[in-house]
Every structure is written in structure tokens, then in C-alpha cells.
Short mmCIF file of N, CA and C in Angstrom, two decimals:
data_model
loop_
_atom_site.label_atom_id
_atom_site.label_comp_id
_atom_site.label_asym_id
_atom_site.label_seq_id
_atom_site.Cartn_x
_atom_site.Cartn_y
_atom_site.Cartn_z
N UNK Q 40 -158.02 -85.87 91.89
CA UNK Q 40 -159.20 -86.27 91.18
C UNK Q 40 -158.91 -87.45 90.26
N UNK Q 41 -157.85 -87.36 89.51
CA UNK Q 41 -157.41 -88.42 88.60
C UNK Q 41 -158.47 -88.84 87.59
N UNK Q 42 -159.23 -87.87 87.12
CA UNK Q 42 -160.24 -88.15 86.09
C UNK Q 42 -159.63 -87.79 84.75
N UNK Q 43 -158.76 -88.67 84.26
CA UNK Q 43 -158.02 -88.41 83.03
C UNK Q 43 -158.90 -88.47 81.79
N UNK Q 44 -159.97 -89.27 81.84
CA UNK Q 44 -160.89 -89.33 80.69
C UNK Q 44 -161.58 -87.99 80.46
N UNK Q 45 -162.05 -87.37 81.55
CA UNK Q 45 -162.71 -86.07 81.43
C UNK Q 45 -161.71 -85.00 80.98
N UNK Q 46 -160.51 -85.05 81.54
CA UNK Q 46 -159.48 -84.09 81.16
C UNK Q 46 -159.12 -84.24 79.69
N UNK Q 47 -159.02 -85.49 79.23
CA UNK Q 47 -158.71 -85.75 77.82
C UNK Q 47 -159.79 -85.17 76.91
N UNK Q 48 -161.04 -85.32 77.29
CA UNK Q 48 -162.13 -84.77 76.50
C UNK Q 48 -162.08 -83.25 76.44
N UNK Q 49 -161.78 -82.62 77.55
CA UNK Q 49 -161.70 -81.15 77.59
C UNK Q 49 -160.52 -80.66 76.76
N UNK Q 50 -159.39 -81.32 76.89
CA UNK Q 50 -158.21 -80.91 76.11
C UNK Q 50 -158.48 -81.07 74.61
N UNK Q 51 -159.18 -82.11 74.22
CA UNK Q 51 -159.50 -82.29 72.80
C UNK Q 51 -160.43 -81.20 72.30
N UNK Q 52 -161.33 -80.73 73.15
CA UNK Q 52 -162.22 -79.62 72.75
C UNK Q 52 -161.44 -78.32 72.61
N UNK Q 53 -160.55 -78.08 73.54
CA UNK Q 53 -159.80 -76.82 73.57
C UNK Q 53 -158.77 -76.75 72.45
N UNK Q 54 -158.19 -77.88 72.08
CA UNK Q 54 -157.10 -77.85 71.10
C UNK Q 54 -157.55 -77.30 69.76
N UNK Q 55 -158.80 -77.57 69.36
CA UNK Q 55 -159.29 -77.04 68.09
C UNK Q 55 -159.40 -75.52 68.11
N UNK Q 56 -159.77 -74.96 69.25
CA UNK Q 56 -159.82 -73.50 69.37
C UNK Q 56 -158.44 -72.88 69.19
N UNK Q 57 -157.46 -73.46 69.85
CA UNK Q 57 -156.10 -72.94 69.72
C UNK Q 57 -155.56 -73.12 68.31
N UNK Q 58 -155.92 -74.22 67.68
CA UNK Q 58 -155.46 -74.47 66.32
C UNK Q 58 -156.03 -73.44 65.35
N UNK Q 59 -157.31 -73.13 65.49
CA UNK Q 59 -157.93 -72.16 64.59
C UNK Q 59 -157.47 -70.73 64.87
N UNK Q 60 -157.10 -70.46 66.13
CA UNK Q 60 -156.58 -69.13 66.47
C UNK Q 60 -155.11 -68.98 66.12
N UNK Q 61 -154.48 -70.06 65.67
CA UNK Q 61 -153.05 -70.09 65.34
C UNK Q 61 -152.19 -69.72 66.55
N UNK Q 62 -152.66 -70.14 67.72
CA UNK Q 62 -151.89 -69.97 68.96
C UNK Q 62 -151.03 -71.22 69.13
N UNK Q 63 -149.91 -71.25 68.42
CA UNK Q 63 -149.08 -72.45 68.32
C UNK Q 63 -148.54 -72.91 69.68
N UNK Q 64 -148.16 -71.98 70.51
CA UNK Q 64 -147.59 -72.33 71.80
C UNK Q 64 -148.64 -73.03 72.68
N UNK Q 65 -149.83 -72.48 72.72
CA UNK Q 65 -150.90 -73.08 73.53
C UNK Q 65 -151.36 -74.41 72.92
N UNK Q 66 -151.40 -74.46 71.61
CA UNK Q 66 -151.81 -75.69 70.93
C UNK Q 66 -150.81 -76.81 71.25
N UNK Q 67 -149.53 -76.49 71.23
CA UNK Q 67 -148.51 -77.50 71.54
C UNK Q 67 -148.61 -77.95 73.00
N UNK Q 68 -148.88 -77.02 73.88
CA UNK Q 68 -149.01 -77.37 75.30
C UNK Q 68 -150.21 -78.27 75.53
N UNK Q 69 -151.31 -78.01 74.83
CA UNK Q 69 -152.49 -78.86 74.95
C UNK Q 69 -152.18 -80.25 74.40
N UNK Q 70 -151.46 -80.32 73.30
CA UNK Q 70 -151.08 -81.63 72.75
C UNK Q 70 -150.23 -82.41 73.76
N UNK Q 71 -149.37 -81.69 74.44
CA UNK Q 71 -148.52 -82.32 75.45
C UNK Q 71 -149.38 -82.89 76.60
N UNK Q 72 -150.39 -82.14 77.01
CA UNK Q 72 -151.27 -82.60 78.07
C UNK Q 72 -152.15 -83.77 77.61
N UNK Q 73 -152.51 -83.77 76.33
CA UNK Q 73 -153.26 -84.90 75.78
C UNK Q 73 -152.42 -86.17 75.86
N UNK Q 74 -151.14 -86.06 75.55
CA UNK Q 74 -150.23 -87.20 75.66
C UNK Q 74 -150.18 -87.70 77.10
N UNK Q 75 -150.08 -86.78 78.03
CA UNK Q 75 -150.03 -87.16 79.44
C UNK Q 75 -151.31 -87.87 79.87
N UNK Q 76 -152.46 -87.36 79.47
CA UNK Q 76 -153.74 -88.00 79.82
C UNK Q 76 -153.84 -89.39 79.21
N UNK Q 77 -153.50 -89.52 77.93
CA UNK Q 77 -153.57 -90.83 77.28
C UNK Q 77 -152.61 -91.81 77.93
N UNK Q 78 -151.45 -91.32 78.30
CA UNK Q 78 -150.47 -92.18 78.94
C UNK Q 78 -150.96 -92.65 80.31
N UNK Q 79 -151.64 -91.76 81.05
CA UNK Q 79 -152.13 -92.13 82.37
C UNK Q 79 -153.34 -93.06 82.29
N UNK Q 80 -154.12 -92.97 81.22
CA UNK Q 80 -155.28 -93.85 81.07
C UNK Q 80 -154.82 -95.26 80.71
N UNK Q 81 -154.19 -95.39 79.55
CA UNK Q 81 -153.69 -96.71 79.11
C UNK Q 81 -152.76 -96.49 77.93
N UNK Q 82 -151.45 -96.56 78.17
CA UNK Q 82 -150.50 -96.27 77.08
C UNK Q 82 -150.58 -97.25 75.91
N UNK Q 83 -150.94 -98.49 76.17
CA UNK Q 83 -151.00 -99.46 75.07
C UNK Q 83 -152.23 -99.23 74.19
N UNK Q 84 -153.27 -98.64 74.74
CA UNK Q 84 -154.49 -98.38 73.98
C UNK Q 84 -154.32 -97.23 73.00
N UNK Q 85 -153.50 -96.26 73.36
CA UNK Q 85 -153.35 -95.04 72.57
C UNK Q 85 -151.97 -94.91 71.94
N UNK Q 86 -151.35 -95.98 71.54
CA UNK Q 86 -149.97 -95.94 71.05
C UNK Q 86 -149.81 -94.99 69.87
N UNK Q 87 -150.64 -95.11 68.85
CA UNK Q 87 -150.53 -94.25 67.67
C UNK Q 87 -150.87 -92.81 68.03
N UNK Q 88 -151.91 -92.61 68.82
CA UNK Q 88 -152.33 -91.26 69.19
C UNK Q 88 -151.27 -90.54 70.02
N UNK Q 89 -150.59 -91.28 70.87
CA UNK Q 89 -149.52 -90.67 71.67
C UNK Q 89 -148.39 -90.18 70.76
N UNK Q 90 -147.96 -91.02 69.83
CA UNK Q 90 -146.89 -90.63 68.91
C UNK Q 90 -147.31 -89.44 68.06
N UNK Q 91 -148.53 -89.47 67.56
CA UNK Q 91 -149.01 -88.38 66.72
C UNK Q 91 -149.09 -87.07 67.51
N UNK Q 92 -149.57 -87.12 68.74
CA UNK Q 92 -149.67 -85.90 69.55
C UNK Q 92 -148.29 -85.35 69.91
N UNK Q 93 -147.33 -86.24 70.14
CA UNK Q 93 -145.97 -85.78 70.43
C UNK Q 93 -145.39 -85.07 69.21
N UNK Q 94 -145.54 -85.66 68.04
CA UNK Q 94 -145.03 -85.03 66.82
C UNK Q 94 -145.73 -83.70 66.55
N UNK Q 95 -147.03 -83.65 66.78
CA UNK Q 95 -147.77 -82.40 66.58
C UNK Q 95 -147.32 -81.34 67.56
N UNK Q 96 -147.09 -81.72 68.80
CA UNK Q 96 -146.63 -80.76 69.80
C UNK Q 96 -145.27 -80.19 69.43
N UNK Q 97 -144.36 -81.06 69.01
CA UNK Q 97 -143.02 -80.57 68.63
C UNK Q 97 -143.07 -79.68 67.39
N UNK Q 98 -143.90 -80.04 66.44
CA UNK Q 98 -144.05 -79.20 65.25
C UNK Q 98 -144.63 -77.84 65.62
N UNK Q 99 -145.61 -77.82 66.50
CA UNK Q 99 -146.21 -76.55 66.91
C UNK Q 99 -145.24 -75.71 67.73
N UNK Q 100 -144.44 -76.36 68.57
CA UNK Q 100 -143.41 -75.62 69.30
C UNK Q 100 -142.40 -75.00 68.33
N UNK Q 101 -142.03 -75.73 67.30
CA UNK Q 101 -141.06 -75.17 66.34
C UNK Q 101 -141.68 -74.02 65.55
N UNK Q 102 -142.95 -74.10 65.22
CA UNK Q 102 -143.62 -72.98 64.55
C UNK Q 102 -143.69 -71.76 65.45
N UNK Q 103 -143.99 -71.98 66.73
CA UNK Q 103 -144.03 -70.87 67.68
C UNK Q 103 -142.64 -70.26 67.86
N UNK Q 104 -141.61 -71.11 67.87
CA UNK Q 104 -140.24 -70.61 68.00
C UNK Q 104 -139.84 -69.81 66.77
N UNK Q 105 -140.27 -70.25 65.59
CA UNK Q 105 -139.97 -69.50 64.37
C UNK Q 105 -140.62 -68.12 64.40
N UNK Q 106 -141.81 -68.03 64.99
CA UNK Q 106 -142.47 -66.73 65.10
C UNK Q 106 -141.76 -65.83 66.10
N UNK Q 107 -141.18 -66.43 67.15
CA UNK Q 107 -140.47 -65.65 68.17
C UNK Q 107 -139.05 -65.29 67.76
N UNK Q 108 -138.50 -66.01 66.80
CA UNK Q 108 -137.08 -65.90 66.47
C UNK Q 108 -136.69 -64.50 66.02
N UNK Q 109 -135.51 -64.10 66.47
CA UNK Q 109 -134.92 -62.83 66.08
C UNK Q 109 -134.03 -63.08 64.87
N UNK Q 110 -134.37 -62.51 63.73
CA UNK Q 110 -133.64 -62.77 62.49
C UNK Q 110 -132.56 -61.73 62.19
N UNK Q 111 -132.05 -61.05 63.21
CA UNK Q 111 -131.02 -60.06 62.95
C UNK Q 111 -129.69 -60.70 62.56
N UNK Q 112 -129.40 -61.88 63.13
CA UNK Q 112 -128.16 -62.60 62.81
C UNK Q 112 -128.49 -64.01 62.36
N UNK Q 113 -128.87 -64.19 61.11
CA UNK Q 113 -129.19 -65.56 60.67
C UNK Q 113 -127.95 -66.44 60.66
N UNK Q 114 -128.11 -67.69 61.05
CA UNK Q 114 -127.00 -68.63 61.07
C UNK Q 114 -126.21 -68.63 62.35
N UNK Q 115 -126.50 -67.71 63.26
CA UNK Q 115 -125.80 -67.61 64.54
C UNK Q 115 -126.73 -68.13 65.63
N UNK Q 116 -126.19 -68.97 66.50
CA UNK Q 116 -127.01 -69.48 67.60
C UNK Q 116 -127.38 -68.35 68.54
N UNK Q 117 -128.61 -68.37 69.05
CA UNK Q 117 -129.04 -67.29 69.94
C UNK Q 117 -128.36 -67.40 71.30
N UNK Q 118 -128.19 -66.27 71.97
CA UNK Q 118 -127.63 -66.30 73.32
C UNK Q 118 -128.71 -66.69 74.32
N UNK Q 119 -129.96 -66.44 73.97
CA UNK Q 119 -131.09 -66.85 74.81
C UNK Q 119 -132.14 -67.46 73.89
N UNK Q 120 -132.52 -68.69 74.18
CA UNK Q 120 -133.47 -69.40 73.32
C UNK Q 120 -134.89 -68.87 73.56
N UNK Q 121 -135.71 -68.86 72.51
CA UNK Q 121 -137.11 -68.47 72.70
C UNK Q 121 -137.83 -69.42 73.66
N UNK Q 122 -138.89 -68.94 74.25
CA UNK Q 122 -139.65 -69.71 75.22
C UNK Q 122 -140.17 -71.02 74.61
N UNK Q 123 -140.63 -70.95 73.39
CA UNK Q 123 -141.16 -72.16 72.72
C UNK Q 123 -140.05 -73.19 72.52
N UNK Q 124 -138.85 -72.74 72.26
CA UNK Q 124 -137.72 -73.66 72.11
C UNK Q 124 -137.41 -74.35 73.43
N UNK Q 125 -137.48 -73.60 74.50
CA UNK Q 125 -137.25 -74.19 75.82
C UNK Q 125 -138.30 -75.25 76.14
N UNK Q 126 -139.56 -74.98 75.78
CA UNK Q 126 -140.62 -75.95 76.01
C UNK Q 126 -140.41 -77.21 75.17
N UNK Q 127 -139.98 -77.03 73.92
CA UNK Q 127 -139.70 -78.18 73.06
C UNK Q 127 -138.53 -79.00 73.62
N UNK Q 128 -137.52 -78.32 74.12
CA UNK Q 128 -136.37 -79.00 74.73
C UNK Q 128 -136.81 -79.79 75.95
N UNK Q 129 -137.65 -79.17 76.78
CA UNK Q 129 -138.16 -79.86 77.97
C UNK Q 129 -138.94 -81.11 77.58
N UNK Q 130 -139.78 -81.00 76.56
CA UNK Q 130 -140.54 -82.15 76.10
C UNK Q 130 -139.62 -83.26 75.58
N UNK Q 131 -138.63 -82.89 74.80
CA UNK Q 131 -137.70 -83.89 74.25
C UNK Q 131 -136.93 -84.60 75.35
N UNK Q 132 -136.45 -83.86 76.33
CA UNK Q 132 -135.69 -84.48 77.42
C UNK Q 132 -136.59 -85.35 78.29
N UNK Q 133 -137.82 -84.91 78.51
CA UNK Q 133 -138.75 -85.74 79.29
C UNK Q 133 -139.08 -87.03 78.56
N UNK Q 134 -139.27 -86.93 77.26
CA UNK Q 134 -139.57 -88.13 76.48
C UNK Q 134 -138.39 -89.09 76.45
N UNK Q 135 -137.19 -88.55 76.32
CA UNK Q 135 -136.02 -89.43 76.22
C UNK Q 135 -135.74 -90.14 77.54
N UNK Q 136 -136.20 -89.58 78.64
CA UNK Q 136 -135.97 -90.25 79.92
C UNK Q 136 -137.15 -91.12 80.33
N UNK Q 137 -138.27 -91.06 79.61
CA UNK Q 137 -139.42 -91.92 79.91
C UNK Q 137 -139.19 -93.28 79.26
N UNK Q 138 -138.83 -94.24 80.03
CA UNK Q 138 -138.47 -95.55 79.51
C UNK Q 138 -139.62 -96.25 78.80
N UNK Q 139 -140.85 -96.07 79.28
CA UNK Q 139 -141.98 -96.77 78.66
C UNK Q 139 -142.34 -96.21 77.30
N UNK Q 140 -142.07 -94.93 77.07
CA UNK Q 140 -142.41 -94.33 75.78
C UNK Q 140 -141.32 -94.62 74.75
N UNK Q 141 -140.05 -94.48 75.15
CA UNK Q 141 -138.97 -94.61 74.18
C UNK Q 141 -138.35 -96.00 74.15
N UNK Q 142 -138.94 -96.95 74.85
CA UNK Q 142 -138.38 -98.30 74.86
C UNK Q 142 -138.42 -98.91 73.46
N UNK Q 143 -137.26 -99.22 72.93
CA UNK Q 143 -137.18 -99.79 71.59
C UNK Q 143 -137.24 -98.77 70.48
N UNK Q 144 -137.34 -97.51 70.79
CA UNK Q 144 -137.42 -96.45 69.77
C UNK Q 144 -136.24 -95.49 69.91
N UNK Q 145 -135.08 -96.06 70.05
CA UNK Q 145 -133.90 -95.22 70.30
C UNK Q 145 -133.53 -94.37 69.08
N UNK Q 146 -133.70 -94.89 67.89
CA UNK Q 146 -133.39 -94.10 66.69
C UNK Q 146 -134.31 -92.89 66.59
N UNK Q 147 -135.61 -93.09 66.82
CA UNK Q 147 -136.58 -91.99 66.73
C UNK Q 147 -136.27 -90.93 67.79
N UNK Q 148 -135.96 -91.38 69.00
CA UNK Q 148 -135.65 -90.43 70.07
C UNK Q 148 -134.35 -89.67 69.78
N UNK Q 149 -133.36 -90.36 69.25
CA UNK Q 149 -132.10 -89.71 68.92
C UNK Q 149 -132.29 -88.65 67.84
N UNK Q 150 -133.04 -88.99 66.81
CA UNK Q 150 -133.30 -88.02 65.74
C UNK Q 150 -134.10 -86.84 66.26
N UNK Q 151 -135.04 -87.10 67.14
CA UNK Q 151 -135.86 -86.04 67.73
C UNK Q 151 -135.01 -85.07 68.53
N UNK Q 152 -134.14 -85.60 69.37
CA UNK Q 152 -133.26 -84.77 70.18
C UNK Q 152 -132.28 -83.98 69.33
N UNK Q 153 -131.73 -84.63 68.31
CA UNK Q 153 -130.75 -83.94 67.45
C UNK Q 153 -131.42 -82.81 66.68
N UNK Q 154 -132.64 -83.02 66.22
CA UNK Q 154 -133.31 -81.95 65.48
C UNK Q 154 -133.73 -80.81 66.40
N UNK Q 155 -134.06 -81.12 67.64
CA UNK Q 155 -134.44 -80.06 68.59
C UNK Q 155 -133.24 -79.19 68.96
N UNK Q 156 -132.05 -79.71 68.81
CA UNK Q 156 -130.86 -78.95 69.20
C UNK Q 156 -130.55 -77.80 68.25
N UNK Q 157 -131.12 -77.81 67.07
CA UNK Q 157 -130.78 -76.79 66.08
C UNK Q 157 -131.30 -75.40 66.43
N UNK Q 158 -132.32 -75.30 67.27
CA UNK Q 158 -132.87 -74.00 67.65
C UNK Q 158 -132.39 -73.54 69.02
N UNK Q 159 -131.60 -74.31 69.66
CA UNK Q 159 -131.24 -74.09 71.05
C UNK Q 159 -129.94 -73.29 71.16
N UNK Q 160 -129.68 -72.76 72.34
CA UNK Q 160 -128.41 -72.09 72.64
C UNK Q 160 -127.30 -73.13 72.63
N UNK Q 161 -126.03 -72.71 72.60
CA UNK Q 161 -124.95 -73.70 72.57
C UNK Q 161 -124.99 -74.70 73.73
N UNK Q 162 -125.27 -74.23 74.93
CA UNK Q 162 -125.30 -75.14 76.07
C UNK Q 162 -126.49 -76.09 75.98
N UNK Q 163 -127.65 -75.59 75.61
CA UNK Q 163 -128.82 -76.44 75.44
C UNK Q 163 -128.63 -77.44 74.32
N UNK Q 164 -128.03 -76.99 73.22
CA UNK Q 164 -127.76 -77.88 72.10
C UNK Q 164 -126.79 -78.98 72.50
N UNK Q 165 -125.80 -78.63 73.32
CA UNK Q 165 -124.83 -79.63 73.76
C UNK Q 165 -125.49 -80.71 74.58
N UNK Q 166 -126.38 -80.32 75.48
CA UNK Q 166 -127.08 -81.31 76.31
C UNK Q 166 -127.95 -82.21 75.44
N UNK Q 167 -128.67 -81.62 74.50
CA UNK Q 167 -129.52 -82.42 73.61
C UNK Q 167 -128.71 -83.35 72.73
N UNK Q 168 -127.59 -82.88 72.20
CA UNK Q 168 -126.75 -83.72 71.35
C UNK Q 168 -126.11 -84.86 72.14
N UNK Q 169 -125.73 -84.58 73.38
CA UNK Q 169 -125.15 -85.63 74.20
C UNK Q 169 -126.20 -86.70 74.52
N UNK Q 170 -127.40 -86.27 74.82
CA UNK Q 170 -128.49 -87.22 75.08
C UNK Q 170 -128.83 -88.01 73.81
N UNK Q 171 -128.80 -87.31 72.69
CA UNK Q 171 -129.06 -87.96 71.40
C UNK Q 171 -128.02 -89.03 71.12
N UNK Q 172 -126.78 -88.73 71.41
CA UNK Q 172 -125.72 -89.70 71.14
C UNK Q 172 -125.88 -90.96 72.00
N UNK Q 173 -126.38 -90.80 73.22
CA UNK Q 173 -126.58 -92.00 74.04
C UNK Q 173 -127.68 -92.88 73.46
N UNK Q 174 -128.70 -92.28 72.84
CA UNK Q 174 -129.73 -93.10 72.19
C UNK Q 174 -129.18 -93.79 70.94
N UNK Q 175 -128.32 -93.10 70.20
CA UNK Q 175 -127.68 -93.76 69.05
C UNK Q 175 -126.84 -94.94 69.52
N UNK Q 176 -126.16 -94.78 70.63
CA UNK Q 176 -125.35 -95.88 71.16
C UNK Q 176 -126.22 -97.07 71.53
N UNK Q 177 -127.35 -96.79 72.18
CA UNK Q 177 -128.27 -97.87 72.57
C UNK Q 177 -128.90 -98.54 71.36
N UNK Q 178 -129.00 -97.80 70.24
CA UNK Q 178 -129.54 -98.37 69.01
C UNK Q 178 -128.48 -99.15 68.23
N UNK Q 179 -127.22 -99.11 68.69
CA UNK Q 179 -126.14 -99.84 68.02
C UNK Q 179 -125.50 -99.07 66.88
N UNK Q 180 -125.75 -97.79 66.80
CA UNK Q 180 -125.18 -96.94 65.74
C UNK Q 180 -123.96 -96.21 66.31
N UNK Q 181 -122.83 -96.89 66.30
CA UNK Q 181 -121.63 -96.39 66.96
C UNK Q 181 -121.07 -95.15 66.27
N UNK Q 182 -121.09 -95.10 64.95
CA UNK Q 182 -120.56 -93.94 64.24
C UNK Q 182 -121.40 -92.69 64.51
N UNK Q 183 -122.72 -92.86 64.50
CA UNK Q 183 -123.59 -91.72 64.81
C UNK Q 183 -123.40 -91.28 66.26
N UNK Q 184 -123.19 -92.26 67.14
CA UNK Q 184 -122.91 -91.94 68.54
C UNK Q 184 -121.66 -91.05 68.62
N UNK Q 185 -120.59 -91.47 67.96
CA UNK Q 185 -119.34 -90.72 68.02
C UNK Q 185 -119.49 -89.34 67.41
N UNK Q 186 -120.18 -89.25 66.28
CA UNK Q 186 -120.35 -87.97 65.61
C UNK Q 186 -121.15 -87.00 66.48
N UNK Q 187 -122.25 -87.46 67.06
CA UNK Q 187 -123.06 -86.56 67.88
C UNK Q 187 -122.37 -86.24 69.20
N UNK Q 188 -121.54 -87.13 69.69
CA UNK Q 188 -120.77 -86.83 70.89
C UNK Q 188 -119.71 -85.76 70.58
N UNK Q 189 -119.10 -85.84 69.40
CA UNK Q 189 -118.17 -84.78 68.98
C UNK Q 189 -118.87 -83.44 68.83
N UNK Q 190 -120.07 -83.47 68.23
CA UNK Q 190 -120.83 -82.22 68.10
C UNK Q 190 -121.21 -81.66 69.47
N UNK Q 191 -121.56 -82.54 70.41
CA UNK Q 191 -121.87 -82.08 71.76
C UNK Q 191 -120.63 -81.45 72.40
N UNK Q 192 -119.47 -82.08 72.21
CA UNK Q 192 -118.24 -81.50 72.73
C UNK Q 192 -117.95 -80.13 72.14
N UNK Q 193 -118.18 -79.99 70.84
CA UNK Q 193 -117.98 -78.69 70.20
C UNK Q 193 -118.92 -77.64 70.79
N UNK Q 194 -120.18 -78.03 71.01
CA UNK Q 194 -121.15 -77.08 71.56
C UNK Q 194 -120.81 -76.73 73.01
N UNK Q 195 -120.36 -77.72 73.78
CA UNK Q 195 -119.94 -77.43 75.15
C UNK Q 195 -118.75 -76.46 75.14
N UNK Q 196 -117.81 -76.67 74.21
CA UNK Q 196 -116.65 -75.79 74.13
C UNK Q 196 -117.05 -74.38 73.75
N UNK Q 197 -118.00 -74.25 72.82
CA UNK Q 197 -118.43 -72.90 72.44
C UNK Q 197 -119.26 -72.24 73.54
N UNK Q 198 -119.80 -73.04 74.48
CA UNK Q 198 -120.54 -72.47 75.61
C UNK Q 198 -119.62 -72.19 76.80
N UNK Q 199 -118.34 -72.49 76.65
CA UNK Q 199 -117.38 -72.21 77.72
C UNK Q 199 -117.31 -73.31 78.77
N UNK Q 200 -117.79 -74.49 78.46
CA UNK Q 200 -117.78 -75.62 79.39
C UNK Q 200 -116.70 -76.61 78.94
N UNK Q 201 -115.46 -76.26 79.20
CA UNK Q 201 -114.34 -77.03 78.69
C UNK Q 201 -114.24 -78.44 79.27
N UNK Q 202 -114.58 -78.62 80.53
CA UNK Q 202 -114.50 -79.96 81.12
C UNK Q 202 -115.53 -80.90 80.50
N UNK Q 203 -116.74 -80.38 80.28
CA UNK Q 203 -117.75 -81.21 79.62
C UNK Q 203 -117.35 -81.50 78.17
N UNK Q 204 -116.73 -80.52 77.52
CA UNK Q 204 -116.27 -80.72 76.15
C UNK Q 204 -115.22 -81.82 76.11
N UNK Q 205 -114.28 -81.78 77.03
CA UNK Q 205 -113.23 -82.81 77.07
C UNK Q 205 -113.84 -84.19 77.30
N UNK Q 206 -114.81 -84.27 78.21
CA UNK Q 206 -115.48 -85.54 78.49
C UNK Q 206 -116.16 -86.09 77.24
N UNK Q 207 -116.83 -85.20 76.48
CA UNK Q 207 -117.50 -85.65 75.24
C UNK Q 207 -116.49 -86.07 74.17
N UNK Q 208 -115.41 -85.30 74.04
CA UNK Q 208 -114.38 -85.65 73.05
C UNK Q 208 -113.76 -86.99 73.40
N UNK Q 209 -113.50 -87.22 74.67
CA UNK Q 209 -112.89 -88.49 75.09
C UNK Q 209 -113.87 -89.66 74.87
N UNK Q 210 -115.15 -89.42 75.14
CA UNK Q 210 -116.15 -90.48 74.98
C UNK Q 210 -116.37 -90.83 73.52
N UNK Q 211 -116.14 -89.89 72.65
CA UNK Q 211 -116.36 -90.16 71.22
C UNK Q 211 -115.28 -91.09 70.64
N UNK Q 212 -114.19 -91.26 71.34
CA UNK Q 212 -113.11 -92.12 70.86
C UNK Q 212 -113.37 -93.59 71.12
N UNK Q 213 -114.48 -93.92 71.72
CA UNK Q 213 -114.82 -95.29 72.06
C UNK Q 213 -114.67 -96.23 70.91
#
């Protein structure tokens, strides 16, 4: 059908219902779909709205993850990440690989990925930190690149992925 204008209108109507019901997971998913519709219509026309919807979606995912979180062991990474955390991770990785969205915004993407890693399992955090470090490298921030690559190596090691950890530790020596 490819009627993105109609879909955008419907998503905008539905998002207010989810917001008032405090259904954070659904609200974040609708925000994500709004970004997709705006991007398919004309990304240059909706530049501010796209950024705002992405930030709102990630904030709503983090609120939903906080509601799902098991607080029996505070300060310990979970062995299984909440569903909302997985959705936020998926959104962050999709955004970081979308060249048209993150072109020239490597610092913002790196910070976004690094902050998303704090709620993730060790393996998920390692992947996010490694991706974050590559954005820092592209932004010309070599020290931040090395630091986040070391953190990714540490997370890979704690997840039992020693070869990936070695690769990250070696890459941080650049």
C-alpha cells in the first residue's frame, strides 16, 4: 500500500492513548513506527520530529524496562534482559547502522549506544559498547574509542567470549 501519510496519522492518534494509559512499551513502539513513517515520507522534512521521536521511544523503553526490572540483586547485570531492553537495543543498533540517520552524528549515536548498554546483559552490553566505540572512532575521539573498546572487551570476557574480548583488547591499543 505504501500509504505512509495515513499510517503516520493513525500512529499519532494511537500514541496519545498509550501515553495516557502509561503503556510505555506500546508507546515506545508507536514512536518507533512514527519515525519509520516520517523517514519513508521525507527524512529532510521531518528532521527534528525524527530525532524527538527516537529520543521519546528510547526513554519510554527505559521506563518500561525499569518497570520490568528484577530488583533482587541491585548492581548486578541480569542474566536475561527484559523485553523492553531488548527492543531498545534493537532500535539503537538499527539506528547506528542507518547511514542516512546517523550521518555526521557519530557522537550522539555513540552516547546513545553506550547508555543503552547499562541495562543489557554482559553479551548485549559488549556488542553495544563495541558499536559505540566505532562511532567514537569515526568522530575522531580516539581516547573514548579505546576506553569503550576496553569496556567491550571486559563485557565479552565476563560473558565467556574470550576471543572477542582479546580482539577488543588488541583493538584498544591502536
